[in-house]
PDB file of C-alpha atoms in Angstrom:
ATOM      1  CA  MET Q   1      95.262  93.226 179.141  1.00 94.00           C
ATOM      2  CA  GLY Q   2      92.321  92.854 176.793  1.00 93.00           C
ATOM      3  CA  SER Q   3      91.411  96.689 176.499  1.00 95.00           C
ATOM      4  CA  LYS Q   4      92.344 100.080 177.628  1.00 96.00           C
ATOM      5  CA  ASP Q   5      89.337 100.003 179.968  1.00 97.00           C
ATOM      6  CA  THR Q   6      90.776  97.015 181.893  1.00 97.00           C
ATOM      7  CA  VAL Q   7      94.144  98.842 182.177  1.00 97.00           C
ATOM      8  CA  ASP Q   8      92.422 101.822 183.541  1.00 97.00           C
ATOM      9  CA  GLN Q   9      90.381  99.674 185.996  1.00 97.00           C
ATOM     10  CA  ILE Q  10      93.473  97.880 187.093  1.00 96.00           C
ATOM     11  CA  ILE Q  11      95.289 101.174 187.963  1.00 97.00           C
ATOM     12  CA  ARG Q  12      92.250 102.619 189.598  1.00 97.00           C
ATOM     13  CA  ASN Q  13      91.996  99.597 191.826  1.00 97.00           C
ATOM     14  CA  ALA Q  14      95.748  99.659 192.615  1.00 96.00           C
ATOM     15  CA  LEU Q  15      95.591 103.377 193.333  1.00 97.00           C
ATOM     16  CA  LYS Q  16      92.722 102.815 195.836  1.00 97.00           C
ATOM     17  CA  ASN Q  17      94.788 100.218 197.598  1.00 96.00           C
ATOM     18  CA  GLY Q  18      97.875 102.518 198.297  1.00 96.00           C
ATOM     19  CA  VAL Q  19     100.245 102.181 195.287  1.00 97.00           C
ATOM     20  CA  THR Q  20     101.915 105.298 193.739  1.00 96.00           C
ATOM     21  CA  ARG Q  21     101.744 105.995 189.981  1.00 96.00           C
ATOM     22  CA  TYR Q  22     105.221 106.947 188.759  1.00 94.00           C
ATOM     23  CA  LEU Q  23     104.489 108.156 185.344  1.00 94.00           C
ATOM     24  CA  GLU Q  24     101.164 109.312 183.634  1.00 94.00           C
ATOM     25  CA  PRO Q  25      99.679 106.788 181.254  1.00 96.00           C
ATOM     26  CA  SER Q  26     100.877 106.577 177.689  1.00 96.00           C
ATOM     27  CA  ASP Q  27      98.728 106.045 174.489  1.00 95.00           C
ATOM     28  CA  GLU Q  28     100.876 105.133 171.381  1.00 91.00           C
ATOM     29  CA  ARG Q  29      97.495 104.497 169.428  1.00 86.00           C
ATOM     30  CA  TRP Q  30      98.329 100.841 168.941  1.00 91.00           C
ATOM     31  CA  MET Q  31      99.719 100.537 172.577  1.00 95.00           C
ATOM     32  CA  TYR Q  32      98.276 102.018 175.775  1.00 97.00           C
ATOM     33  CA  TYR Q  33     100.122 101.606 179.059  1.00 96.00           C
ATOM     34  CA  ASP Q  34     100.167 102.823 182.683  1.00 97.00           C
ATOM     35  CA  ARG Q  35     102.669 102.290 185.326  1.00 97.00           C
ATOM     36  CA  PHE Q  36     102.702 102.161 189.235  1.00 97.00           C
ATOM     37  CA  THR Q  37     105.007 101.388 192.188  1.00 97.00           C
ATOM     38  CA  ASP Q  38     103.569  98.694 194.606  1.00 95.00           C
ATOM     39  CA  LEU Q  39     103.920  98.720 198.420  1.00 94.00           C
ATOM     40  CA  ASP Q  40     107.247  96.773 198.203  1.00 96.00           C
ATOM     41  CA  ASP Q  41     108.592  99.409 195.757  1.00 96.00           C
ATOM     42  CA  HIS Q  42     108.248  97.047 192.706  1.00 97.00           C
ATOM     43  CA  GLN Q  43     107.426  98.992 189.526  1.00 97.00           C
ATOM     44  CA  TRP Q  44     104.610  97.510 187.217  1.00 97.00           C
ATOM     45  CA  GLU Q  45     103.638  98.402 183.872  1.00 97.00           C
ATOM     46  CA  VAL Q  46     100.066  97.444 182.681  1.00 97.00           C
ATOM     47  CA  MET Q  47      99.509  97.499 179.064  1.00 97.00           C
ATOM     48  CA  TYR Q  48      97.140  96.782 176.080  1.00 97.00           C
ATOM     49  CA  ALA Q  49      98.257  96.417 172.541  1.00 95.00           C
ATOM     50  CA  ASP Q  50      95.869  96.303 169.538  1.00 92.00           C
ATOM     51  CA  GLU Q  51      97.510  93.972 167.396  1.00 85.00           C
ATOM     52  CA  SER Q  52      95.377  94.972 164.453  1.00 84.00           C
ATOM     53  CA  LEU Q  53      97.185  98.125 164.329  1.00 83.00           C
ATOM     54  CA  ILE Q  54     100.641  96.684 164.409  1.00 76.00           C
ATOM     55  CA  LYS Q  55     102.587  96.929 161.045  1.00 74.00           C
ATOM     56  CA  TYR Q  56     104.948  94.162 160.529  1.00 70.00           C
TER      57      TYR Q  56
END
C-alpha cells in the first residue's frame, strides 16, 4: 500500500465487514503490516514499505 494510513484503513474496513485479525499490527520502522482472515478463512497480510529506509 502507499502508506501506513492506507493499511489501517483497509484493516478497519475489513474488520467492519466481519473478518478476524489473527495477529496485531507490526511496525518494523521501514515496513508496517497487519493481518486478517477473511470469511473464507484465507489469511491476508496488508503492508506498506518505505523504500527510502531500506538499506541495500
